Amino acid sequence: MLASAVRSSRGYGSLLAAAALSGSAFAALNLDKVAHADAPPAPPKGALNPNEFKAFKLVEKKQLTHNTFLYRFELPDGQTAGLNVASCLVTRAMLKAKPEDEKPKMVVRPYTPTTKPDTKGYMDLVVKVYEKGVMSKHIDSLKVGDTLEMKGPIPKYPYQPNLKKHIGMVAGGTGITPMLQVIDAILDNPDDKTQISLVYANVSEADIILKDKIDALAAAHPGRFKVHYMVDKPSWGGLFWKGGVGFITKDVLAAHLPAAAKDNLVMVCGPPGMMEAVSGNKAPDYSQGEVKGLLKELGFDTTNVYKF
């Protein structure tokens, strides 16, 4: 779990809630510098534009958990989004970021689409709606037919088939979205022999996002994809829960992730507290920064850890 959670009584729920605040600094970030140092070639042409914001129409909304929704946006003329793996996009809107604000201000937040790059005609965003989440509340207020401005893709990790022998993933809450981009890319390619091991942490079973999809992928690819769920508060006292309970620990990661090696990689994405405990957060300039926390204790370093 997260550094404060590992070392204190602070609950995982509050750490996940902190994710809503993590985007606040993003508005000031130069989005052209978000890309990984080894950025991939120019993304394929699609409905998204990496250089300017475009408005996309909401065509469907589906509830996934008590506070997480899938929002489907139309891509005109049957286009693809133009995403590459792995990449995100940014949304923007004129909003009152704080109750005391007299006038709306431009708010910018990043999200990772969960649709595959070759999906035509629509693009899905999975968004957790937080009480203090300015953009997430705005997206949730949209009605079918309303539009949201987006820009992208913003390149992240330049994944290539068979780049590594084994990729481990540690995700918390909506941190699962970039992982699913990579998971889909690997499992959809029969020539990609990369193994995947996912540790996915949430407050409770009911908070696990897209669990049906994850379980279906694991069942369809038993030799290539394994998942270990962790929850802070299992229902019924854990009587029927078969996953892990409590905080992510060094022992949990050692048991479910590949060992530290040049041919292996661990990706991490989640609330700031989780990042700090597992891998260390990114540096203040949004570069990868040094590897800290549990992964450092397990022998990992900057050559085999990537922080989304």
CSV table of C-alpha atoms in Angstrom, one decimal:
chain,number,residue,atom,x,y,z
A,1,MET,CA,0.0,0.0,0.0
A,2,LEU,CA,1.2,3.5,0.6
A,3,ALA,CA,4.1,4.8,2.6
A,4,SER,CA,1.9,6.4,5.3
A,5,ALA,CA,-0.4,3.4,5.3
A,6,VAL,CA,2.5,1.0,5.6
A,7,ARG,CA,4.0,2.9,8.5
A,8,SER,CA,0.9,4.4,10.2
A,9,SER,CA,-2.8,3.8,10.7
A,10,ARG,CA,-3.8,6.0,7.9
A,11,GLY,CA,-6.4,4.1,5.8
A,12,TYR,CA,-6.2,3.2,2.2
A,13,GLY,CA,-9.5,4.9,1.4
A,14,SER,CA,-8.1,8.3,2.3
A,15,LEU,CA,-5.0,7.6,0.2
A,16,LEU,CA,-7.2,6.7,-2.8
A,17,ALA,CA,-9.2,9.9,-2.2
A,18,ALA,CA,-5.9,11.8,-2.4
A,19,ALA,CA,-5.7,10.9,-6.1
A,20,ALA,CA,-8.4,13.5,-6.7
A,21,LEU,CA,-6.0,16.2,-5.6
A,22,SER,CA,-3.0,14.9,-7.5
A,23,GLY,CA,-4.1,16.5,-10.7
A,24,SER,CA,-4.1,20.0,-9.3
A,25,ALA,CA,-0.5,20.6,-10.1
A,26,PHE,CA,-1.0,19.2,-13.6
A,27,ALA,CA,-2.6,22.3,-14.9
A,28,ALA,CA,0.6,24.2,-14.5
A,29,LEU,CA,2.6,21.5,-16.3
A,30,ASN,CA,3.9,21.9,-19.8
A,31,LEU,CA,2.1,19.0,-21.4
A,32,ASP,CA,4.6,18.7,-24.2
A,33,LYS,CA,7.2,17.6,-21.6
A,34,VAL,CA,5.1,14.8,-20.1
A,35,ALA,CA,6.4,12.2,-22.6
A,36,HIS,CA,8.9,9.6,-21.6
A,37,ALA,CA,12.5,10.5,-22.5
A,38,ASP,CA,12.5,7.8,-25.2
A,39,ALA,CA,9.3,9.0,-26.9
A,40,PRO,CA,7.9,6.8,-29.6
A,41,PRO,CA,7.4,8.1,-33.2
A,42,ALA,CA,4.6,10.4,-34.0
A,43,PRO,CA,1.3,8.9,-33.1
A,44,PRO,CA,-1.0,7.6,-35.9
A,45,LYS,CA,-3.5,10.1,-37.2
A,46,GLY,CA,-6.9,9.9,-35.5
A,47,ALA,CA,-9.6,12.0,-34.0
A,48,LEU,CA,-7.4,13.4,-31.2
A,49,ASN,CA,-4.9,16.2,-32.0
A,50,PRO,CA,-1.7,16.4,-29.9
A,51,ASN,CA,-1.4,20.1,-30.7
A,52,GLU,CA,-4.8,21.5,-30.0
A,53,PHE,CA,-8.0,20.8,-28.0
A,54,LYS,CA,-11.0,19.4,-29.8
A,55,ALA,CA,-14.6,18.9,-28.5
A,56,PHE,CA,-16.0,15.4,-28.3
A,57,LYS,CA,-19.6,14.5,-27.7
A,58,LEU,CA,-20.7,12.2,-24.8
A,59,VAL,CA,-22.8,9.4,-26.2
A,60,GLU,CA,-23.1,7.0,-23.2
A,61,LYS,CA,-22.5,6.9,-19.4
A,62,LYS,CA,-22.2,3.6,-17.5
A,63,GLN,CA,-21.7,3.2,-13.7
A,64,LEU,CA,-18.9,0.8,-12.7
A,65,THR,CA,-18.7,1.3,-9.0
A,66,HIS,CA,-20.4,3.6,-6.5
A,67,ASN,CA,-18.2,6.5,-7.6
A,68,THR,CA,-16.6,5.4,-10.8
A,69,PHE,CA,-18.2,5.7,-14.3
A,70,LEU,CA,-17.3,4.9,-17.9
A,71,TYR,CA,-17.9,7.8,-20.2
A,72,ARG,CA,-18.1,7.0,-23.9
A,73,PHE,CA,-17.3,9.8,-26.4
A,74,GLU,CA,-18.0,9.8,-30.1
A,75,LEU,CA,-15.2,9.8,-32.6
A,76,PRO,CA,-16.5,11.4,-35.8
A,77,ASP,CA,-16.6,9.6,-39.1
A,78,GLY,CA,-15.7,6.3,-37.6
A,79,GLN,CA,-12.2,7.4,-36.8
A,80,THR,CA,-9.8,5.9,-34.2
A,81,ALA,CA,-8.7,8.1,-31.4
A,82,GLY,CA,-5.1,8.1,-32.6
A,83,LEU,CA,-3.7,6.7,-29.3
A,84,ASN,CA,-0.4,4.9,-28.9
A,85,VAL,CA,0.6,2.5,-26.1
A,86,ALA,CA,1.1,3.8,-23.6
A,87,SER,CA,-0.4,7.3,-23.7
A,88,CYS,CA,-2.9,9.6,-22.0
A,89,LEU,CA,-4.9,12.6,-23.0
A,90,VAL,CA,-5.8,15.9,-21.2
A,91,THR,CA,-9.2,17.4,-20.7
A,92,ARG,CA,-9.9,21.1,-20.2
A,93,ALA,CA,-12.9,23.2,-19.1
A,94,MET,CA,-13.6,26.6,-17.7
A,95,LEU,CA,-14.6,25.8,-14.0
A,96,LYS,CA,-14.5,27.3,-10.6
A,97,ALA,CA,-11.7,25.3,-9.1
A,98,LYS,CA,-12.4,26.6,-5.6
A,99,PRO,CA,-15.7,27.7,-4.0
A,100,GLU,CA,-14.2,31.1,-3.3
A,101,ASP,CA,-13.4,31.7,-6.9
A,102,GLU,CA,-15.4,34.6,-8.4
A,103,LYS,CA,-14.9,33.6,-12.0
A,104,PRO,CA,-14.3,30.3,-13.7
A,105,LYS,CA,-10.7,29.4,-14.6
A,106,MET,CA,-9.2,27.0,-17.1
A,107,VAL,CA,-8.8,23.6,-15.5
A,108,VAL,CA,-6.8,20.9,-17.2
A,109,ARG,CA,-6.6,17.2,-16.0
A,110,PRO,CA,-5.1,14.0,-17.5
A,111,TYR,CA,-7.0,10.8,-18.1
A,112,THR,CA,-6.0,7.5,-19.8
A,113,PRO,CA,-8.5,6.1,-22.2
A,114,THR,CA,-9.4,2.4,-21.8
A,115,THR,CA,-10.4,1.7,-25.4
A,116,LYS,CA,-7.9,-0.1,-27.6
A,117,PRO,CA,-6.0,2.1,-30.2
A,118,ASP,CA,-7.8,0.4,-33.1
A,119,THR,CA,-11.3,1.1,-31.7
A,120,LYS,CA,-13.3,3.0,-34.3
A,121,GLY,CA,-16.1,5.4,-33.6
A,122,TYR,CA,-15.8,5.9,-29.9
A,123,MET,CA,-13.4,6.3,-27.0
A,124,ASP,CA,-13.9,5.5,-23.3
A,125,LEU,CA,-12.7,7.3,-20.2
A,126,VAL,CA,-13.0,5.7,-16.8
A,127,VAL,CA,-13.3,8.4,-14.2
A,128,LYS,CA,-13.6,8.2,-10.4
A,129,VAL,CA,-15.8,11.1,-9.2
A,130,TYR,CA,-14.4,12.7,-6.1
A,131,GLU,CA,-16.2,15.2,-3.8
A,132,LYS,CA,-13.4,17.7,-4.4
A,133,GLY,CA,-12.5,16.6,-7.9
A,134,VAL,CA,-13.2,19.7,-10.0
A,135,MET,CA,-12.8,18.0,-13.4
A,136,SER,CA,-14.3,14.6,-12.4
A,137,LYS,CA,-17.4,16.4,-11.1
A,138,HIS,CA,-17.6,18.4,-14.3
A,139,ILE,CA,-17.4,15.3,-16.4
A,140,ASP,CA,-20.1,13.6,-14.2
A,141,SER,CA,-22.4,16.6,-14.8
A,142,LEU,CA,-22.3,16.2,-18.6
A,143,LYS,CA,-25.4,14.9,-20.2
A,144,VAL,CA,-25.5,12.7,-23.3
A,145,GLY,CA,-25.0,15.1,-26.2
A,146,ASP,CA,-22.8,17.5,-24.2
A,147,THR,CA,-19.1,17.9,-25.2
A,148,LEU,CA,-15.8,17.8,-23.5
A,149,GLU,CA,-12.6,19.3,-24.9
A,150,MET,CA,-9.6,16.9,-25.1
A,151,LYS,CA,-6.1,17.0,-26.5
A,152,GLY,CA,-3.7,14.1,-27.1
A,153,PRO,CA,-2.3,11.7,-27.2
A,154,ILE,CA,0.4,12.6,-24.7
A,155,PRO,CA,3.1,9.7,-25.0
A,156,LYS,CA,4.1,7.9,-21.8
A,157,TYR,CA,5.9,4.6,-21.9
A,158,PRO,CA,6.9,3.6,-25.4
A,159,TYR,CA,5.9,0.0,-25.3
A,160,GLN,CA,7.2,-2.4,-27.9
A,161,PRO,CA,6.4,-6.2,-28.2
A,162,ASN,CA,8.9,-8.4,-26.4
A,163,LEU,CA,10.6,-5.4,-24.9
A,164,LYS,CA,10.8,-7.3,-21.6
A,165,LYS,CA,10.4,-10.9,-20.6
A,166,HIS,CA,8.1,-10.1,-17.6
A,167,ILE,CA,6.3,-6.9,-16.7
A,168,GLY,CA,5.0,-6.5,-13.2
A,169,MET,CA,2.3,-3.9,-12.4
A,170,VAL,CA,1.2,-2.3,-9.2
A,171,ALA,CA,-2.0,-0.3,-9.5
A,172,GLY,CA,-4.3,1.5,-7.1
A,173,GLY,CA,-7.8,2.7,-8.0
A,174,THR,CA,-8.0,4.4,-11.4
A,175,GLY,CA,-4.3,3.7,-11.7
A,176,ILE,CA,-5.4,0.5,-13.5
A,177,THR,CA,-6.2,2.5,-16.7
A,178,PRO,CA,-2.7,2.8,-18.2
A,179,MET,CA,-2.0,-0.8,-17.1
A,180,LEU,CA,-4.9,-2.0,-19.2
A,181,GLN,CA,-3.5,-0.2,-22.2
A,182,VAL,CA,-0.3,-2.2,-21.9
A,183,ILE,CA,-2.1,-5.4,-21.0
A,184,ASP,CA,-4.4,-5.2,-24.0
A,185,ALA,CA,-1.5,-4.5,-26.3
A,186,ILE,CA,0.4,-7.5,-25.1
A,187,LEU,CA,-2.4,-10.0,-25.0
A,188,ASP,CA,-3.8,-9.0,-28.3
A,189,ASN,CA,-0.5,-9.8,-30.0
A,190,PRO,CA,0.2,-13.6,-30.3
A,191,ASP,CA,3.8,-12.8,-31.2
A,192,ASP,CA,4.3,-10.9,-28.0
A,193,LYS,CA,5.5,-13.4,-25.4
A,194,THR,CA,5.8,-11.0,-22.5
A,195,GLN,CA,4.4,-12.2,-19.2
A,196,ILE,CA,2.3,-9.9,-17.0
A,197,SER,CA,1.8,-9.9,-13.2
A,198,LEU,CA,-0.6,-7.4,-11.8
A,199,VAL,CA,-1.1,-6.4,-8.1
A,200,TYR,CA,-4.2,-4.3,-7.9
A,201,ALA,CA,-5.2,-2.5,-4.7
A,202,ASN,CA,-8.6,-1.0,-3.7
A,203,VAL,CA,-10.6,-0.1,-0.6
A,204,SER,CA,-13.1,-3.0,-1.1
A,205,GLU,CA,-14.2,-5.5,-3.6
A,206,ALA,CA,-17.0,-3.1,-4.7
A,207,ASP,CA,-14.3,-0.6,-5.6
A,208,ILE,CA,-12.4,-2.8,-8.1
A,209,ILE,CA,-12.7,-1.1,-11.5
A,210,LEU,CA,-13.3,-3.3,-14.6
A,211,LYS,CA,-12.9,-6.5,-12.6
A,212,ASP,CA,-14.9,-8.5,-15.0
A,213,LYS,CA,-12.6,-7.5,-17.9
A,214,ILE,CA,-9.5,-8.2,-15.9
A,215,ASP,CA,-10.7,-11.6,-14.7
A,216,ALA,CA,-11.7,-12.5,-18.3
A,217,LEU,CA,-8.3,-11.6,-19.6
A,218,ALA,CA,-6.6,-13.7,-16.9
A,219,ALA,CA,-8.8,-16.7,-17.6
A,220,ALA,CA,-8.2,-16.4,-21.3
A,221,HIS,CA,-4.4,-16.1,-20.9
A,222,PRO,CA,-3.5,-18.2,-17.8
A,223,GLY,CA,0.1,-18.6,-18.8
A,224,ARG,CA,0.7,-15.0,-19.6
A,225,PHE,CA,-1.3,-12.9,-17.3
A,226,LYS,CA,-1.8,-13.2,-13.5
A,227,VAL,CA,-3.6,-10.9,-11.2
A,228,HIS,CA,-3.5,-10.5,-7.4
A,229,TYR,CA,-6.2,-8.3,-5.8
A,230,MET,CA,-5.7,-6.4,-2.5
A,231,VAL,CA,-8.5,-4.8,-0.5
A,232,ASP,CA,-8.4,-2.8,2.7
A,233,LYS,CA,-11.9,-3.7,3.8
A,234,PRO,CA,-13.2,-7.0,2.5
A,235,SER,CA,-17.0,-7.5,2.9
A,236,TRP,CA,-18.4,-10.1,5.4
A,237,GLY,CA,-15.1,-9.9,7.3
A,238,GLY,CA,-13.3,-11.5,4.3
A,239,LEU,CA,-15.3,-14.7,4.6
A,240,PHE,CA,-15.7,-15.1,0.9
A,241,TRP,CA,-12.8,-13.0,-0.3
A,242,LYS,CA,-10.0,-14.9,-2.0
A,243,GLY,CA,-7.5,-12.1,-2.6
A,244,GLY,CA,-5.2,-10.2,-0.3
A,245,VAL,CA,-6.3,-8.1,2.7
A,246,GLY,CA,-4.6,-5.1,4.1
A,247,PHE,CA,-1.6,-3.0,2.9
A,248,ILE,CA,0.7,-3.8,0.1
A,249,THR,CA,3.9,-5.0,1.6
A,250,LYS,CA,7.4,-6.1,0.5
A,251,ASP,CA,6.4,-9.7,0.9
A,252,VAL,CA,3.3,-9.2,-1.3
A,253,LEU,CA,5.4,-7.7,-4.1
A,254,ALA,CA,8.1,-10.3,-3.8
A,255,ALA,CA,5.4,-13.0,-4.1
A,256,HIS,CA,3.5,-11.6,-7.1
A,257,LEU,CA,6.0,-9.5,-9.1
A,258,PRO,CA,9.0,-10.6,-11.2
A,259,ALA,CA,12.4,-10.3,-9.6
A,260,ALA,CA,14.6,-7.3,-10.2
A,261,ALA,CA,16.4,-8.0,-13.5
A,262,LYS,CA,17.4,-6.1,-16.7
A,263,ASP,CA,14.8,-8.2,-18.7
A,264,ASN,CA,12.0,-7.4,-16.3
A,265,LEU,CA,10.1,-4.2,-15.6
A,266,VAL,CA,7.6,-3.0,-12.9
A,267,MET,CA,5.1,-0.3,-13.8
A,268,VAL,CA,3.4,1.7,-11.0
A,269,CYS,CA,0.3,3.9,-11.0
A,270,GLY,CA,-1.9,5.1,-8.2
A,271,PRO,CA,-2.5,7.7,-5.6
A,272,PRO,CA,0.5,9.7,-4.4
A,273,GLY,CA,0.7,7.8,-1.1
A,274,MET,CA,0.8,4.5,-2.8
A,275,MET,CA,3.4,5.7,-5.3
A,276,GLU,CA,5.6,7.0,-2.4
A,277,ALA,CA,5.5,3.7,-0.5
A,278,VAL,CA,5.9,1.3,-3.5
A,279,SER,CA,8.3,3.2,-5.8
A,280,GLY,CA,8.7,6.8,-4.7
A,281,ASN,CA,6.8,9.5,-6.5
A,282,LYS,CA,8.0,11.3,-9.6
A,283,ALA,CA,10.5,14.1,-9.2
A,284,PRO,CA,9.1,17.7,-8.9
A,285,ASP,CA,9.8,18.3,-12.6
A,286,TYR,CA,7.6,15.2,-13.4
A,287,SER,CA,10.6,13.2,-14.5
A,288,GLN,CA,10.8,9.6,-13.2
A,289,GLY,CA,13.0,10.5,-10.2
A,290,GLU,CA,14.8,7.9,-8.1
A,291,VAL,CA,13.3,4.6,-7.1
A,292,LYS,CA,12.4,4.4,-3.4
A,293,GLY,CA,10.2,2.4,-1.1
A,294,LEU,CA,9.4,-1.2,-1.4
A,295,LEU,CA,10.7,-1.7,-4.9
A,296,LYS,CA,14.1,-0.3,-3.9
A,297,GLU,CA,14.2,-2.7,-1.0
A,298,LEU,CA,13.6,-5.5,-3.5
A,299,GLY,CA,16.5,-4.5,-5.6
A,300,PHE,CA,14.8,-2.4,-8.3
A,301,ASP,CA,16.2,0.8,-9.7
A,302,THR,CA,15.5,3.3,-12.5
A,303,THR,CA,16.4,0.8,-15.2
A,304,ASN,CA,13.5,-1.5,-14.3
A,305,VAL,CA,10.8,0.7,-12.8
A,306,TYR,CA,8.4,3.0,-14.7
A,307,LYS,CA,6.1,5.4,-12.9
A,308,PHE,CA,2.9,6.5,-14.8
